Amino acid sequence: MVFVRKAAGRSGATKVQIAERRDGRDVVLEHVGTAHDEAELAALIAVARKKLYPGQGELPLDGITSTAADPRPGTAVITSKSNAVLWQALRAGYDRLGFDTIGDEAFAQLVLARIVEPTSKADSLRVLDELGVPHASLRTMFRSLARAQERDYRSTIAAACFRHALSHGDVSLCLYDVTTLYFEAEKEDLDAGGKPGLRKVGYSKERRVDPQIVVGLLVDRTGFPLEIGCFEGNKAETLTILPIIEQFQTRHGLTDMVVVADAGMLSATNLRELDEAGLRFIVGSRVTKAPKDLESHFRWHGDAFTDAQIIDTLTPRDQRATKSTSSTGPAASDPNVRAEPVWDPEIHQRSWRAVWAYSAKRAVRDNKTLTLQENKARAVVNGEKTARTPRFVKTSNGNRSLDEASLARARRLVGLKGYVTNIPATVMGPGEIIASYHDLWRVEQSFRMSKTDLKARPMFHHTRDAIEAHLTIVFAALAIARHLQDATGLTIRKIVQTLRPLQQVTVRIAGHEHLANDPLTPGAAAILHALDTAAE
């Protein structure tokens, strides 16, 4: 009797197999796949059961051997299996983006294997074997990493990504953010001269103390990657944006574009250099700047705001310069004048345009956070809790007390979010400024994909060239994943889960080879149709 069998796999996974009961034991006839969760298990069981139904492409399982060396006449022998549908879909994405112009098959296999199952370079060969893809040797794979640096594959990939983004939208507005990638290493790097190297301990968003690098990523407004770069692990975020933008401009000959970044990039030097480079920017402002920027509003209207209220005003380029001068104009709005000024780059040379928006939903969230901080501060002041001095606790002559003034100022600013820009209101209204900034979640999504679906971290490389080559592979894989997601409307994980169970089997019968394919599931058919439509 042939039946569907579940067996324990590695790391808690479940193998789904087609087996036959022979002489009191189970003999596995075919491995259908490995499930890592209940959804995958249900899908694989459904695929396995279809293989057992008459009229559904069922192979004559009786008498099939596991090798091609069975001499018995009339025996049907499976000579090969492959996940041809999945591999063809991934390869089509690689080719459609223009990455095939690199002409390095080993590099292409490393990129596509990472999309299927992110793992080490050496273990990528196992992934390719399970997919039934003929591949290069491990030595050749590692040589491809060296070729990626020697021949600058990243420039080819970046140029292809730019052409794709340009043909599917525009690159007049780009989004920028940074993240950190850590290493399984005990010590920081030192170069030949004993100076600090690339892998350094620095500020980590995950609060890790491992050596790390800082990675900057530039994407278009849909989240499609355009440029990537890495910096020393202790480099400040504010010092990364200009090199990436300048590299992007130089590579593609761009002179006019808008760059959107979060408040971590807000520094007087950054904004000045972006402006001097002829770039327009939208950067998140820090709420601590609100009292000065909104001084006129607070005087004439108090601290009352209505939901979705927007105030378009000025913010000083240098917080120390707020007074008016006849030659350069005012640096901030005048609290003696009720109307907010309209920013003009020719008149207000000592200020930037600042757009402030109030959200009732954000106010609720901010108030909740402040209440938790206030309670923590009171517990420390009352001696109920020992900890590092938290927010809203001030110390005078060794005595701690609640900083009522700071707490009151913070309560006054709940619900406010600011945006600093050098784009005049005649070019882009405040609503569009805010909407453009809110697209930053797309670059954050790309970072999440690189860290989860593609597992860019931790890294085990230790030389700069190897690290850069690894980032080039992740960059290419991220571009393909975003392209496939945009075409199908599904996550890359769902695409892989849907297509991977479908197998193509080569069977030798009486000296002749025959191909047998799993029937397409509705989900797989929809994915393939979407990819074909996107290619037109």
XYZ file of C-alpha atoms in Angstrom:
536
model
C 0.000 0.000 0.000
C 1.346 3.410 -1.002
C 0.575 6.258 1.406
C 1.612 9.755 2.534
C 4.063 9.722 5.426
C 5.240 12.450 7.853
C 8.671 12.207 9.471
C 10.737 14.390 11.780
C 13.307 16.570 10.051
C 16.082 18.859 11.217
C 15.421 21.669 13.699
C 11.828 20.659 14.323
C 10.858 20.594 10.632
C 8.554 17.901 9.223
C 9.344 15.851 6.134
C 6.475 14.841 3.858
C 7.144 11.659 1.893
C 5.369 9.114 -0.258
C 6.083 5.654 1.162
C 5.095 2.023 0.729
C 4.681 -0.631 3.424
C 6.993 -3.536 2.648
C 7.826 -6.484 4.936
C 6.638 -4.614 7.997
C 8.597 -1.419 7.350
C 8.103 1.864 5.496
C 10.030 2.280 2.266
C 10.244 5.913 1.083
C 9.454 6.201 -2.612
C 9.611 9.977 -2.943
C 10.511 12.955 -0.756
C 7.906 15.655 -1.444
C 9.365 18.431 0.699
C 10.140 19.751 4.180
C 7.644 21.891 6.116
C 8.661 24.460 8.714
C 5.176 25.469 9.868
C 1.553 24.262 9.765
C 0.748 26.112 6.528
C 3.686 24.532 4.700
C 2.783 21.109 6.110
C -0.802 21.349 4.885
C 0.366 22.440 1.424
C 2.896 19.615 1.114
C 0.396 16.981 2.283
C -2.067 18.236 -0.321
C 0.596 17.937 -3.031
C 1.536 14.434 -1.881
C -2.063 13.253 -1.866
C -2.573 14.530 -5.403
C 0.262 12.310 -6.491
C -1.708 9.286 -5.261
C -4.983 10.133 -7.017
C -5.738 8.432 -10.347
C -5.647 10.749 -13.328
C -3.530 13.371 -11.585
C -0.212 12.612 -13.191
C 0.465 9.668 -10.854
C 3.575 7.713 -11.692
C 3.546 3.883 -11.623
C 5.197 3.661 -8.212
C 5.356 -0.125 -8.089
C 8.757 -1.316 -9.188
C 10.400 2.105 -9.287
C 13.934 2.012 -7.931
C 15.945 4.832 -6.430
C 18.901 4.444 -8.832
C 19.478 4.258 -12.540
C 21.385 0.984 -12.254
C 18.507 -1.515 -11.897
C 18.986 -4.168 -14.644
C 15.477 -5.642 -14.400
C 13.645 -5.369 -17.732
C 10.626 -3.090 -17.790
C 11.679 -1.264 -14.631
C 10.853 2.456 -14.511
C 13.760 4.406 -13.015
C 13.692 7.969 -11.755
C 16.925 9.469 -13.073
C 16.489 13.043 -11.841
C 14.194 15.425 -9.950
C 14.148 19.195 -9.922
C 12.113 22.141 -8.724
C 12.042 23.406 -12.286
C 9.064 25.753 -11.891
C 10.585 27.641 -8.962
C 14.024 27.850 -10.526
C 12.640 29.085 -13.858
C 10.641 31.801 -12.087
C 13.684 32.985 -10.142
C 15.945 32.819 -13.166
C 13.428 34.783 -15.205
C 13.511 37.549 -12.589
C 17.332 37.554 -12.663
C 17.381 37.821 -16.460
C 14.563 40.376 -16.746
C 16.393 42.763 -14.449
C 19.416 42.498 -16.722
C 21.709 40.744 -14.246
C 22.477 38.056 -16.853
C 24.827 40.544 -18.547
C 27.304 39.781 -15.743
C 27.892 36.416 -17.385
C 28.875 34.549 -14.208
C 26.733 31.442 -13.655
C 28.251 30.658 -10.249
C 27.385 34.160 -9.014
C 23.830 33.823 -10.359
C 23.403 30.506 -8.532
C 24.586 32.018 -5.247
C 22.114 34.901 -5.618
C 19.113 32.706 -6.463
C 19.939 30.068 -3.852
C 19.902 32.813 -1.198
C 16.332 33.717 -2.183
C 15.202 30.091 -1.788
C 17.024 29.391 1.467
C 19.498 31.901 2.923
C 22.525 30.022 4.205
C 26.308 30.013 3.994
C 28.075 30.025 0.645
C 29.220 26.438 1.198
C 25.746 25.239 2.183
C 24.276 26.902 -0.908
C 25.445 23.822 -2.822
C 23.079 21.692 -0.738
C 20.208 24.050 -1.601
C 21.049 23.799 -5.300
C 21.245 20.011 -5.048
C 17.797 19.869 -3.425
C 16.456 22.062 -6.222
C 17.976 19.713 -8.795
C 20.104 22.491 -10.313
C 23.486 21.474 -11.799
C 26.014 23.786 -10.193
C 29.641 24.754 -10.086
C 32.081 23.435 -7.502
C 32.522 25.078 -4.112
C 35.911 26.438 -5.163
C 34.325 28.042 -8.219
C 31.622 29.562 -6.010
C 34.221 31.210 -3.812
C 36.116 32.392 -6.870
C 32.943 34.127 -8.017
C 33.071 36.251 -4.848
C 36.530 37.434 -5.838
C 35.334 38.101 -9.390
C 32.433 40.139 -8.024
C 34.946 42.579 -6.566
C 37.527 42.455 -9.326
C 34.949 43.080 -12.072
C 32.707 45.352 -9.994
C 29.490 43.354 -10.397
C 27.742 45.813 -8.095
C 28.024 48.605 -10.669
C 26.387 46.380 -13.283
C 23.617 45.442 -10.854
C 23.072 49.058 -9.766
C 22.858 50.200 -13.398
C 20.322 47.460 -14.170
C 18.266 48.368 -11.076
C 18.260 52.017 -12.137
C 17.014 51.146 -15.628
C 14.281 48.946 -14.147
C 13.138 51.635 -11.704
C 13.178 54.259 -14.455
C 11.073 52.089 -16.787
C 8.529 51.262 -14.069
C 8.166 54.703 -12.477
C 10.627 57.461 -11.682
C 13.687 58.085 -9.542
C 13.045 61.766 -8.906
C 12.377 60.898 -5.247
C 14.534 58.384 -3.397
C 14.398 57.100 0.167
C 17.474 56.532 2.341
C 18.077 54.740 5.622
C 20.796 52.812 7.432
C 21.013 49.630 9.453
C 23.731 47.596 11.131
C 24.907 44.060 10.345
C 26.855 42.215 13.011
C 29.565 39.563 12.801
C 30.297 36.402 14.735
C 33.692 37.751 15.771
C 35.274 38.515 19.132
C 37.543 41.372 18.133
C 37.363 44.442 15.953
C 39.416 44.733 12.787
C 42.807 46.374 12.506
C 44.404 47.169 9.179
C 48.055 46.593 8.296
C 49.056 49.825 10.010
C 47.283 48.924 13.233
C 44.469 51.418 12.592
C 40.778 50.565 13.051
C 39.318 48.508 10.227
C 35.810 47.978 8.852
C 34.267 45.746 11.534
C 33.929 47.942 14.610
C 31.769 47.984 17.724
C 29.350 50.885 17.522
C 25.772 51.872 18.156
C 23.565 48.873 17.377
C 19.817 49.091 16.822
C 19.614 45.623 18.402
C 21.842 46.717 21.328
C 24.488 44.151 20.434
C 28.136 44.506 21.382
C 29.544 42.456 18.481
C 31.711 44.051 15.794
C 29.464 45.389 13.055
C 29.274 47.440 9.880
C 26.860 50.220 8.993
C 24.930 49.635 5.748
C 23.236 52.437 3.835
C 20.466 51.621 1.360
C 18.883 53.926 -1.227
C 15.558 52.827 -2.768
C 12.947 54.353 -5.038
C 9.541 55.363 -3.725
C 8.259 51.772 -4.091
C 11.128 50.285 -2.071
C 13.074 48.893 -5.058
C 16.826 49.022 -4.254
C 19.038 51.417 -6.199
C 22.300 51.749 -4.284
C 23.983 50.096 -1.318
C 27.157 50.862 0.589
C 28.869 49.943 3.838
C 30.855 51.893 6.409
C 32.823 51.291 9.574
C 30.708 49.962 12.412
C 31.246 53.047 14.597
C 30.481 55.594 11.875
C 27.675 58.028 12.684
C 24.513 57.655 10.592
C 24.648 61.322 9.617
C 28.006 60.763 7.861
C 26.725 58.024 5.538
C 24.023 59.697 3.485
C 26.125 62.054 1.363
C 28.644 59.427 0.116
C 25.794 57.109 -0.982
C 23.876 59.920 -2.704
C 26.994 61.241 -4.453
C 27.876 57.716 -5.596
C 24.354 57.312 -6.982
C 24.461 60.685 -8.762
C 27.880 60.053 -10.275
C 26.942 56.564 -11.452
C 23.847 57.757 -13.317
C 24.657 61.396 -14.093
C 21.761 62.799 -12.043
C 21.569 66.427 -10.976
C 17.993 66.897 -9.780
C 16.375 64.612 -7.221
C 14.634 64.611 -3.839
C 16.140 62.602 -0.982
C 13.932 61.508 1.932
C 15.507 60.383 5.211
C 14.514 60.052 8.854
C 15.491 62.306 11.746
C 18.708 60.345 12.289
C 20.120 62.157 9.243
C 19.188 65.610 10.565
C 22.330 67.647 11.076
C 23.156 71.202 10.045
C 26.171 69.984 8.055
C 24.214 67.285 6.225
C 21.436 69.616 5.148
C 23.858 72.314 4.053
C 25.913 69.847 1.978
C 22.818 68.333 0.383
C 21.588 71.811 -0.509
C 24.981 72.848 -1.897
C 25.033 69.685 -4.011
C 21.822 70.859 -5.680
C 19.715 68.171 -3.998
C 16.291 68.679 -2.519
C 15.603 66.914 0.750
C 12.825 65.966 3.157
C 14.140 64.989 6.578
C 12.294 64.197 9.769
C 12.649 66.855 12.455
C 13.186 66.264 16.151
C 10.296 67.188 18.408
C 12.669 69.215 20.596
C 12.745 71.805 17.801
C 8.981 72.343 17.966
C 8.927 75.031 20.700
C 11.121 77.355 18.629
C 9.564 76.540 15.258
C 6.013 76.889 16.627
C 6.650 79.813 18.970
C 4.285 82.054 17.038
C 1.535 79.408 17.026
C 1.850 78.834 20.768
C 1.571 82.547 21.453
C -1.478 83.188 19.286
C -3.293 79.834 19.532
C -1.922 78.151 22.645
C -1.068 74.465 22.633
C -4.405 73.344 21.186
C -4.357 71.487 17.885
C -6.972 69.805 15.749
C -6.500 66.363 14.223
C -4.540 66.496 10.926
C -3.704 70.181 11.464
C -0.648 71.326 9.489
C 1.556 74.339 10.197
C 3.962 75.432 7.443
C 6.687 77.650 8.897
C 10.468 78.164 9.268
C 13.187 76.448 11.250
C 16.648 77.955 11.810
C 19.510 76.317 9.931
C 21.582 77.025 13.017
C 19.569 76.851 16.252
C 21.720 79.627 17.704
C 20.698 82.070 14.964
C 17.069 83.098 15.337
C 17.118 86.869 15.021
C 16.417 88.751 11.813
C 19.095 90.452 9.757
C 18.571 92.754 6.804
C 20.940 90.812 4.541
C 19.800 87.246 5.061
C 16.243 87.493 6.337
C 14.716 85.972 9.460
C 15.856 82.563 10.638
C 12.587 81.758 12.406
C 8.996 82.923 12.467
C 8.311 86.114 14.425
C 6.102 85.434 17.493
C 4.877 89.048 17.258
C 3.304 88.259 13.874
C 0.275 85.999 13.858
C 0.622 84.745 10.263
C 3.239 82.096 9.593
C 5.873 83.114 7.009
C 6.031 81.402 3.615
C 9.539 80.016 3.155
C 11.463 81.474 0.226
C 15.048 80.273 -0.389
C 16.074 83.706 -1.654
C 14.670 85.595 1.329
C 15.098 83.092 4.162
C 18.724 82.171 3.630
C 19.252 81.435 7.319
C 16.407 78.959 7.641
C 14.812 75.879 6.132
C 11.169 75.208 5.552
C 9.542 73.268 8.402
C 6.200 71.474 8.159
C 4.594 70.369 11.424
C 1.595 68.049 11.557
C -0.590 67.033 14.489
C -2.191 63.607 14.776
C -4.700 62.708 17.485
C -3.704 59.050 17.125
C -0.035 59.941 17.609
C -0.976 62.075 20.624
C -2.617 59.091 22.326
C 0.483 56.999 21.723
C 2.843 59.786 22.893
C 0.795 60.385 26.047
C 0.899 56.707 26.899
C 4.690 56.666 26.508
C 5.107 59.802 28.609
C 2.936 58.364 31.366
C 5.117 55.267 31.528
C 8.224 57.450 31.652
C 6.681 59.648 34.355
C 5.785 56.611 36.475
C 9.319 55.282 36.120
C 10.741 58.664 37.119
C 8.490 58.888 40.183
C 9.499 55.377 41.248
C 13.169 56.364 41.096
C 12.560 59.650 42.958
C 10.617 57.827 45.710
C 13.347 55.215 46.045
C 11.053 52.424 44.888
C 13.311 51.566 41.992
C 17.050 51.775 41.514
C 18.188 52.386 37.984
C 20.122 54.769 35.821
C 18.608 58.198 35.995
C 15.617 58.055 33.638
C 13.971 60.870 31.753
C 12.232 63.569 33.849
C 14.438 62.994 36.905
C 16.764 65.824 37.925
C 19.416 65.697 40.624
C 20.319 68.654 42.837
C 22.789 68.388 45.736
C 22.471 64.610 45.621
C 18.655 64.710 45.865
C 16.439 63.471 43.082
C 13.180 65.126 42.098
C 10.699 65.010 39.264
C 11.492 67.492 36.496
C 8.017 68.966 36.273
C 9.011 71.634 33.739
C 10.474 69.127 31.257
C 7.462 66.855 31.665
C 5.082 69.772 31.021
C 7.003 70.753 27.880
C 6.869 67.180 26.612
C 3.112 66.947 27.259
C 2.651 70.130 25.268
C 4.252 68.602 22.187
C 2.475 65.228 22.064
C 1.016 64.386 18.687
C 3.386 66.627 16.737
C 5.698 65.455 13.970
C 8.003 67.765 12.046
C 9.561 67.648 8.586
C 12.436 69.844 7.389
C 12.889 70.535 3.678
C 14.394 72.932 1.156
C 11.500 72.508 -1.289
C 9.340 75.656 -1.636
C 5.592 75.372 -1.096
C 5.058 76.423 -4.731
C 6.797 73.207 -5.821
C 5.492 70.736 -3.227
C 2.633 71.354 -0.819
C 2.798 70.358 2.844
C 0.552 67.347 2.327
C 2.877 65.952 -0.349
C 5.890 66.624 1.881
C 4.328 64.533 4.647
C 3.187 61.768 2.276
C 6.667 61.505 0.748
C 8.240 61.143 4.180
C 5.755 58.465 5.166
C 7.011 56.337 2.241
C 10.123 55.658 4.327
C 8.468 52.478 5.570
C 9.339 51.001 2.172
C 13.088 51.223 2.742
C 12.550 49.823 6.239
C 10.625 46.958 4.636
C 13.530 46.278 2.293
C 15.884 46.175 5.270
C 13.571 43.714 7.025
C 13.556 41.537 3.901
C 17.358 41.570 3.737
C 17.599 40.582 7.409
C 14.832 37.962 7.514
C 13.972 36.527 4.083
C 17.541 36.874 2.789
C 19.342 36.675 6.158
C 22.123 39.133 5.411
C 23.304 38.738 9.018
C 25.213 37.516 10.878
C 28.191 37.510 8.544
C 31.203 35.269 8.837
C 33.470 37.060 6.352
C 36.402 38.990 7.731
C 38.021 40.822 4.790
C 36.579 43.964 3.235
C 36.424 42.424 -0.250
C 34.527 39.365 1.022
C 32.101 41.561 2.983
C 31.506 43.778 -0.049
C 30.929 40.705 -2.243
C 28.419 39.360 0.279
C 26.538 42.679 0.205
C 26.532 42.574 -3.597
C 24.844 39.145 -3.487
C 22.288 40.398 -0.946
C 21.719 43.554 -3.049
C 21.004 41.476 -6.177
C 18.787 39.019 -4.275
C 16.830 41.902 -2.724
C 16.223 43.454 -6.149
C 14.920 40.148 -7.570
C 12.722 39.556 -4.506
C 11.205 43.051 -4.742
C 10.603 42.601 -8.471
C 8.817 39.270 -7.972
C 6.773 40.671 -5.091
C 5.729 43.728 -7.088
C 4.703 41.526 -10.032
C 2.682 39.000 -8.011
C 1.504 40.932 -4.957
C 2.845 38.109 -2.756
C 5.796 38.025 -0.388
C 8.915 36.296 -1.657
C 8.514 33.695 1.101
C 5.005 32.866 -0.122
C 6.211 32.618 -3.718
C 8.918 30.128 -2.748
C 6.538 28.115 -0.541
C 4.004 27.864 -3.366
C 6.378 26.907 -6.179
C 8.953 24.762 -4.380
C 6.730 21.650 -3.909
C 6.202 21.384 -7.684
C 8.663 18.920 -9.134
C 9.756 17.824 -12.566
C 10.791 14.144 -12.660
C 12.742 12.372 -15.395
C 11.839 8.656 -15.659
C 13.700 6.094 -17.761
C 11.500 3.289 -19.105
C 12.843 0.687 -21.498
C 15.827 2.878 -22.325
C 13.742 5.983 -23.066
C 13.503 9.018 -20.803
C 10.159 10.670 -20.078
C 9.367 13.897 -18.256
C 6.601 14.051 -15.667
C 5.494 17.300 -14.037
C 3.391 17.943 -10.975
C 0.099 19.602 -11.935
C 0.101 23.336 -11.238
C -1.837 24.377 -8.166
C -4.158 27.403 -8.536
C -1.722 29.476 -6.501
C 1.248 28.476 -8.649
C -0.689 29.149 -11.849
C -1.599 32.634 -10.597
C 2.054 33.399 -9.789
C 3.291 32.260 -13.194
C 0.554 34.218 -14.950
C 1.460 37.364 -13.022
C 5.146 36.971 -13.884
C 4.344 36.420 -17.568
C 2.113 39.505 -17.536
C 4.838 41.574 -15.874
C 7.299 40.524 -18.581
C 5.089 41.830 -21.394
